[in-house]
Coordinates of C-alpha atoms in Angstrom, one line a residue:
R1 CA -118.0 8.6 -7.5
R2 CA -120.8 6.5 -9.4
P3 CA -123.1 5.1 -7.2
F4 CA -121.8 1.5 -7.4
E5 CA -118.3 2.5 -6.5
S6 CA -119.2 4.1 -3.6
S7 CA -121.4 1.2 -2.1
F8 CA -118.7 -1.2 -3.1
H9 CA -116.0 1.0 -1.1
N10 CA -118.7 1.3 1.9
Q11 CA -118.8 -2.7 1.8
Q12 CA -115.1 -3.0 1.9
I13 CA -114.7 -0.4 5.1
D14 CA -117.4 -2.4 6.8
V15 CA -115.2 -5.9 6.0
S16 CA -112.1 -4.4 7.3
L17 CA -113.9 -2.9 10.7
L18 CA -115.4 -6.2 11.2
T19 CA -111.8 -8.3 10.6
M20 CA -110.2 -5.6 12.9
K21 CA -112.5 -6.1 15.6
F22 CA -112.4 -9.9 15.4
S23 CA -108.3 -9.7 15.2
L24 CA -108.6 -7.6 18.5
A25 CA -110.6 -10.1 20.4
A26 CA -108.6 -12.8 19.2
I27 CA -105.1 -11.1 20.7
A28 CA -107.1 -10.1 24.1
A29 CA -107.9 -13.9 24.4
S30 CA -104.6 -15.3 23.0
S31 CA -103.2 -12.8 25.9
L32 CA -105.3 -13.8 28.9
L33 CA -105.0 -17.8 27.9
Y34 CA -101.2 -17.2 27.9
S35 CA -101.1 -15.2 31.2
T36 CA -103.2 -18.0 32.8
S37 CA -101.4 -20.5 31.8
A38 CA -98.1 -19.0 32.6
F39 CA -99.5 -18.5 36.1
H40 CA -100.5 -22.1 36.3
I41 CA -97.2 -24.0 35.4
Q42 CA -94.7 -21.1 36.6
A43 CA -92.0 -23.0 38.9
P44 CA -90.7 -21.8 41.8
S45 CA -87.9 -19.4 41.1
K46 CA -84.2 -20.9 42.4
P47 CA -81.9 -18.7 44.6
S48 CA -79.3 -17.0 42.2
S49 CA -75.8 -17.7 42.4
L50 CA -75.1 -14.3 43.2
V51 CA -77.5 -15.0 46.5
L52 CA -75.8 -18.1 47.2
N53 CA -72.4 -16.3 47.1
A54 CA -73.5 -13.7 49.2
S55 CA -74.8 -15.8 51.6
K56 CA -71.3 -17.6 52.0
A57 CA -69.6 -14.6 52.4
A58 CA -72.1 -13.6 55.3
K59 CA -71.1 -17.0 56.9
K60 CA -67.5 -16.1 56.6
K61 CA -67.9 -12.7 58.1
V62 CA -69.9 -14.0 60.6
S63 CA -67.3 -16.7 61.6
R64 CA -64.2 -14.2 61.5
T65 CA -66.0 -11.6 63.6
K66 CA -66.5 -14.2 66.4
W67 CA -62.9 -15.3 66.2
L68 CA -61.7 -11.7 66.4
E69 CA -64.2 -10.9 69.5
A70 CA -63.0 -13.7 71.1
R71 CA -59.4 -12.3 71.0
G72 CA -60.5 -8.8 71.7
Y73 CA -60.0 -7.2 68.3
G74 CA -63.5 -6.3 68.2
D75 CA -65.8 -6.3 64.7
A76 CA -63.6 -3.4 63.1
V77 CA -61.4 -5.5 61.0
A78 CA -64.3 -8.1 60.0
A79 CA -65.6 -5.7 57.7
A80 CA -62.7 -5.9 55.6
S81 CA -62.9 -7.8 52.2
S82 CA -63.7 -11.4 52.2
E83 CA -62.7 -12.1 48.7
S84 CA -60.2 -14.7 47.8
G85 CA -59.5 -16.1 44.3
M86 CA -57.5 -15.0 40.9
M87 CA -57.5 -11.1 40.6
K88 CA -55.8 -8.2 38.2
N89 CA -53.9 -5.6 39.5
D90 CA -54.4 -2.1 37.9
E91 CA -51.4 -3.1 35.5
G92 CA -53.3 -6.0 34.0
L93 CA -50.8 -8.6 36.0
D94 CA -52.8 -11.6 37.6
F95 CA -52.2 -12.7 41.2
V96 CA -54.4 -15.0 43.6
K97 CA -55.4 -13.7 47.0
L98 CA -55.9 -15.7 50.1
V99 CA -58.4 -15.0 52.8
H100 CA -58.6 -16.9 56.1
P101 CA -62.3 -17.3 56.8
E102 CA -62.0 -16.8 60.6
S103 CA -59.1 -14.5 61.3
G104 CA -59.3 -12.3 58.2
A105 CA -55.7 -12.7 57.5
S106 CA -54.9 -12.5 54.0
A107 CA -51.9 -12.9 51.4
E108 CA -51.5 -12.1 47.6
V109 CA -49.2 -14.0 45.4
Y110 CA -48.4 -13.0 42.0
L111 CA -48.0 -15.5 38.9
F112 CA -45.3 -13.3 37.3
G113 CA -42.2 -14.3 39.4
G114 CA -44.4 -16.7 41.7
V115 CA -43.9 -13.9 44.3
V116 CA -46.0 -13.0 47.7
T117 CA -46.4 -9.5 47.6
S118 CA -48.7 -9.3 50.9
Y119 CA -49.2 -10.6 54.3
K120 CA -51.6 -9.1 56.8
D121 CA -52.5 -10.7 59.8
G122 CA -56.1 -10.7 61.2
E123 CA -55.7 -7.0 62.6
G124 CA -54.7 -5.9 59.4
T125 CA -50.8 -5.3 60.1
E126 CA -48.9 -5.6 56.6
F127 CA -45.9 -7.7 57.1
I128 CA -44.4 -7.9 53.3
A129 CA -43.0 -4.8 51.5
V130 CA -43.0 -4.0 48.2
R131 CA -40.8 -0.8 47.0
P132 CA -42.5 2.3 45.8
D133 CA -40.1 2.1 42.5
A134 CA -41.3 -1.5 41.8
K135 CA -42.7 -2.3 38.0
M136 CA -46.1 -4.1 38.7
D137 CA -46.7 -4.3 34.8
G138 CA -44.4 -7.5 33.9
S139 CA -41.8 -5.1 32.5
K140 CA -39.3 -6.3 35.0
P141 CA -39.0 -8.5 38.0
I142 CA -41.0 -7.1 41.0
S143 CA -38.9 -5.4 43.5
G144 CA -40.2 -6.5 46.7
G145 CA -42.2 -9.5 48.2
L146 CA -40.7 -12.9 48.7
S147 CA -39.0 -12.8 45.4
H148 CA -37.2 -15.8 44.0
C149 CA -33.5 -16.4 43.6
W150 CA -33.3 -19.3 41.5
P151 CA -31.3 -21.0 40.0
Q152 CA -28.5 -18.7 41.1
F153 CA -28.0 -16.2 44.2
G154 CA -26.5 -13.2 43.1
P155 CA -24.2 -12.6 40.0
G156 CA -22.9 -15.6 38.2
E157 CA -22.9 -17.6 34.9
I158 CA -26.6 -16.5 34.0
Q159 CA -28.4 -13.3 34.8
Q160 CA -28.4 -11.8 38.3
H161 CA -30.2 -14.2 40.7
G162 CA -31.6 -16.1 38.0
F163 CA -34.8 -16.4 36.0
A164 CA -37.5 -17.7 38.6
R165 CA -38.3 -14.0 39.4
N166 CA -39.2 -12.8 35.9
V167 CA -41.1 -16.0 34.4
M168 CA -44.6 -16.6 34.7
W169 CA -45.7 -19.6 37.1
E170 CA -48.8 -21.7 36.6
V171 CA -51.5 -21.9 39.0
T172 CA -51.9 -25.6 39.4
E173 CA -54.2 -26.0 42.8
S174 CA -55.8 -23.4 44.9
T175 CA -58.6 -23.2 47.7
D176 CA -59.8 -19.8 49.6
T177 CA -56.3 -20.3 52.1
T178 CA -53.9 -22.0 50.0
V179 CA -52.3 -21.9 46.5
T180 CA -49.7 -24.1 44.5
M181 CA -47.8 -22.8 41.5
Q182 CA -45.4 -24.2 39.0
M183 CA -42.3 -23.6 37.0
K184 CA -40.9 -25.7 34.2
P185 CA -38.3 -25.2 31.6
S186 CA -39.0 -23.1 28.7
D187 CA -37.4 -22.0 25.5
Y188 CA -36.1 -18.8 27.7
T189 CA -34.9 -20.7 30.5
K190 CA -33.3 -23.3 28.5
E191 CA -31.3 -20.8 26.5
M192 CA -29.4 -19.8 29.8
W193 CA -29.8 -23.2 32.0
D194 CA -30.6 -25.9 29.7
K195 CA -31.5 -28.7 32.8
E196 CA -34.8 -30.7 33.6
F197 CA -36.1 -29.2 36.7
L198 CA -39.5 -29.1 38.0
C199 CA -40.3 -26.3 40.7
N200 CA -43.4 -26.2 42.9
F201 CA -44.1 -23.0 45.2
S202 CA -47.0 -23.7 47.6
V203 CA -48.4 -20.9 49.9
S204 CA -50.8 -21.7 52.9
L205 CA -52.4 -19.1 54.9
E206 CA -53.6 -20.2 58.3
A207 CA -55.6 -18.2 61.2
G208 CA -51.9 -16.9 62.7
E209 CA -49.1 -17.8 60.3
L210 CA -48.3 -17.8 56.6
K211 CA -45.9 -21.0 55.2
T212 CA -44.4 -21.2 51.9
V213 CA -42.6 -24.1 50.7
M214 CA -40.2 -24.0 47.7
D215 CA -39.7 -27.8 46.0
V216 CA -37.2 -28.3 43.3
K217 CA -37.0 -31.5 41.5
N218 CA -34.3 -32.9 38.9
E219 CA -36.6 -34.5 36.4
G220 CA -33.7 -35.8 34.3
A221 CA -33.2 -39.1 33.5
E222 CA -29.3 -39.3 33.9
D223 CA -27.5 -36.0 34.5
S224 CA -27.4 -33.9 38.0
F225 CA -27.4 -30.3 38.2
D226 CA -26.3 -27.4 41.0
F227 CA -28.2 -24.6 42.3
Q228 CA -28.5 -22.0 44.7
A229 CA -32.0 -20.7 45.8
A230 CA -33.2 -17.6 47.8
L231 CA -36.0 -15.5 48.9
H232 CA -35.0 -12.2 48.6
S233 CA -37.6 -11.3 51.2
Y234 CA -39.0 -7.7 51.8
F235 CA -40.3 -6.8 55.1
T236 CA -42.1 -3.7 56.3
T237 CA -41.1 -1.3 59.0
S238 CA -42.5 1.5 60.5
S239 CA -39.2 3.0 60.3
L240 CA -35.4 1.6 60.7
E241 CA -35.2 3.7 64.1
N242 CA -38.0 1.4 65.5
L243 CA -36.4 -1.8 64.0
E244 CA -34.5 -4.6 65.8
I245 CA -33.5 -7.8 64.4
T246 CA -32.6 -10.6 66.7
G247 CA -31.8 -14.2 66.3
S248 CA -28.5 -16.1 66.8
F249 CA -26.6 -13.7 65.0
E250 CA -24.1 -13.0 68.0
G251 CA -20.7 -14.6 67.7
K252 CA -21.3 -15.5 63.9
E253 CA -19.2 -14.5 61.1
F254 CA -20.6 -12.7 58.4
L255 CA -19.3 -11.4 54.8
N256 CA -20.1 -7.5 54.6
K257 CA -20.0 -7.2 51.1
L258 CA -19.7 -3.2 51.2
V259 CA -16.3 -3.4 52.3
G260 CA -13.5 -3.7 49.8
D261 CA -13.6 -5.2 46.4
E262 CA -14.7 -8.6 47.3
G263 CA -16.2 -8.0 50.8
E264 CA -14.6 -9.0 54.1
M265 CA -15.5 -11.3 56.8
Q266 CA -16.4 -9.8 60.0
T267 CA -17.8 -10.9 63.6
E268 CA -20.9 -10.0 64.5
D269 CA -20.9 -8.8 68.3
R270 CA -24.5 -7.4 68.8
S271 CA -27.5 -9.7 70.2
A272 CA -29.6 -7.1 68.3
I273 CA -29.2 -5.6 65.0
T274 CA -29.9 -2.1 64.2
I275 CA -29.7 -0.4 60.7
T276 CA -28.2 2.8 60.6
E277 CA -26.3 2.5 57.3
E278 CA -26.3 0.6 54.0
Y279 CA -26.3 -3.0 54.4
D280 CA -25.3 -6.1 52.4
R281 CA -24.2 -8.7 54.9
V282 CA -24.3 -12.7 54.5
Y283 CA -24.8 -14.8 57.6
K284 CA -24.1 -18.1 56.8
G285 CA -25.5 -20.5 59.3
V286 CA -28.0 -18.1 61.1
N287 CA -31.8 -18.9 59.8
D288 CA -33.9 -17.7 62.8
P289 CA -34.3 -13.9 62.6
V290 CA -37.2 -12.4 64.5
L291 CA -37.8 -8.4 63.5
K292 CA -39.2 -6.5 66.4
D293 CA -40.8 -3.4 65.4
S294 CA -41.8 -1.1 68.6
G295 CA -43.7 1.4 65.9
T296 CA -46.5 -1.5 65.3
G297 CA -46.0 -3.3 68.7
K298 CA -45.6 -6.6 67.1
A299 CA -42.7 -8.9 66.3
L300 CA -42.3 -11.2 63.0
N301 CA -40.6 -14.5 63.6
I302 CA -39.2 -15.7 60.6
M303 CA -38.8 -19.6 60.9
N304 CA -36.5 -21.3 57.9
Q305 CA -37.7 -25.3 59.2
A306 CA -35.9 -26.6 56.1
G307 CA -33.4 -26.0 53.5
W308 CA -33.0 -22.5 53.9
E309 CA -29.9 -22.3 56.0
D310 CA -28.2 -18.6 55.8
T311 CA -29.2 -15.1 56.1
V312 CA -28.8 -12.1 54.2
L313 CA -29.3 -8.7 55.6
W314 CA -29.6 -5.9 52.9
N315 CA -31.1 -2.3 52.6
P316 CA -30.1 0.6 50.6
Y317 CA -30.0 3.0 53.5
G318 CA -30.1 6.8 52.1
S319 CA -32.3 5.7 48.8
E320 CA -35.7 7.9 49.1
A321 CA -36.2 6.4 45.8
M322 CA -36.4 2.8 46.9
G323 CA -38.3 3.6 50.2
F324 CA -35.4 2.6 52.3
D325 CA -36.8 3.4 55.8
S326 CA -40.2 1.3 55.1
F327 CA -38.7 -1.9 54.8
V328 CA -35.8 -4.2 55.6
C329 CA -34.8 -7.4 53.2
V330 CA -34.1 -10.3 55.6
E331 CA -33.4 -13.1 52.9
S332 CA -33.8 -16.9 53.5
V333 CA -31.0 -18.4 51.6
K334 CA -29.1 -21.8 50.7
F335 CA -25.7 -19.9 49.7
D336 CA -23.6 -23.3 49.3
P337 CA -25.2 -24.7 45.9
V338 CA -27.3 -27.7 46.3
T339 CA -26.2 -30.9 44.1
L340 CA -29.5 -32.7 43.0
D341 CA -29.2 -36.3 41.1
A342 CA -31.4 -37.7 38.6
G343 CA -34.8 -37.7 40.0
Q344 CA -34.0 -36.2 43.8
S345 CA -35.7 -33.1 45.1
W346 CA -35.0 -30.5 47.9
E347 CA -37.3 -28.4 49.7
G348 CA -37.1 -24.8 51.5
V349 CA -39.8 -24.3 54.2
L350 CA -40.3 -20.7 55.4
V351 CA -43.2 -19.9 58.1
L352 CA -44.0 -16.1 59.2
K353 CA -45.6 -16.0 62.1
P354 CA -46.3 -12.5 63.7
E355 CA -47.0 -12.0 67.7
A356 CA -47.1 -9.0 70.2
L357 CA -44.1 -7.7 71.5

């Protein structure tokens, strides 16, 4: 290089180095200032929602543990899940889980069909059955649970057992221990039954029982309508050989639907019914069945407090595919049609109450 070019080049390097030093110093000062400022103005952190929820869950667990220990159950059951609220099954269907904060009892109610598919007491005993061949993806009505038959029971003018069990119900209210679902007319329902109805189904979980209320209202301005109703209820058994069904059956006439082409009226001569063959029997005027299972050491009182006047016993004895030996259907039924004038309502109330044998 020529002398003046070399000198000019060296001056440029000196200026660049000086500029870099000033920049680094400025960055360091800025960082220190920011750090100091942040230290002085930083607000105290608030507990996250996750921590708060964990705290609530812990309180529920403590309360439930005390309730169980006071009744001699120990704390084993208290470790069970205390989560409640809207959930999804593995097939993508929504259901609401209810959990009692003290006893740890739980229930599950699906929006598809508005069906209760589980009720466990505080000791974890399951009382409601779902068949092993049940479809839980919404492709057909769920085979199990407290399944709605409405506005028709059995075969008739519209599809078998009506449509309530294969439409989506809407949740209108819910808490940790209660849920209310609603069914209104839709294009699908109007095609087969064009009536102005409103159905509300509420489920309430108490420490020692489960209560359901089916409320039907005629929303029309003038016309009346008729309907039948039932809860096609599936209940668990440890085995049919361990099961007795008691209540006011003895001396009552019943329709044995498996005899002849149209069934046969017979008289029940037993005070305790056992199932050793296929069953499909309608007991009109009987609504107080009790399931006594020597395998679990527990009884389930099926208390039909209003609306449900009749009982149907059903079991597909011998069908391994349906899991015949693990359940019995003891259905709460209003067999004779109900006539509702415009603005009138009908209510069916069922309470399930377990107890030790």
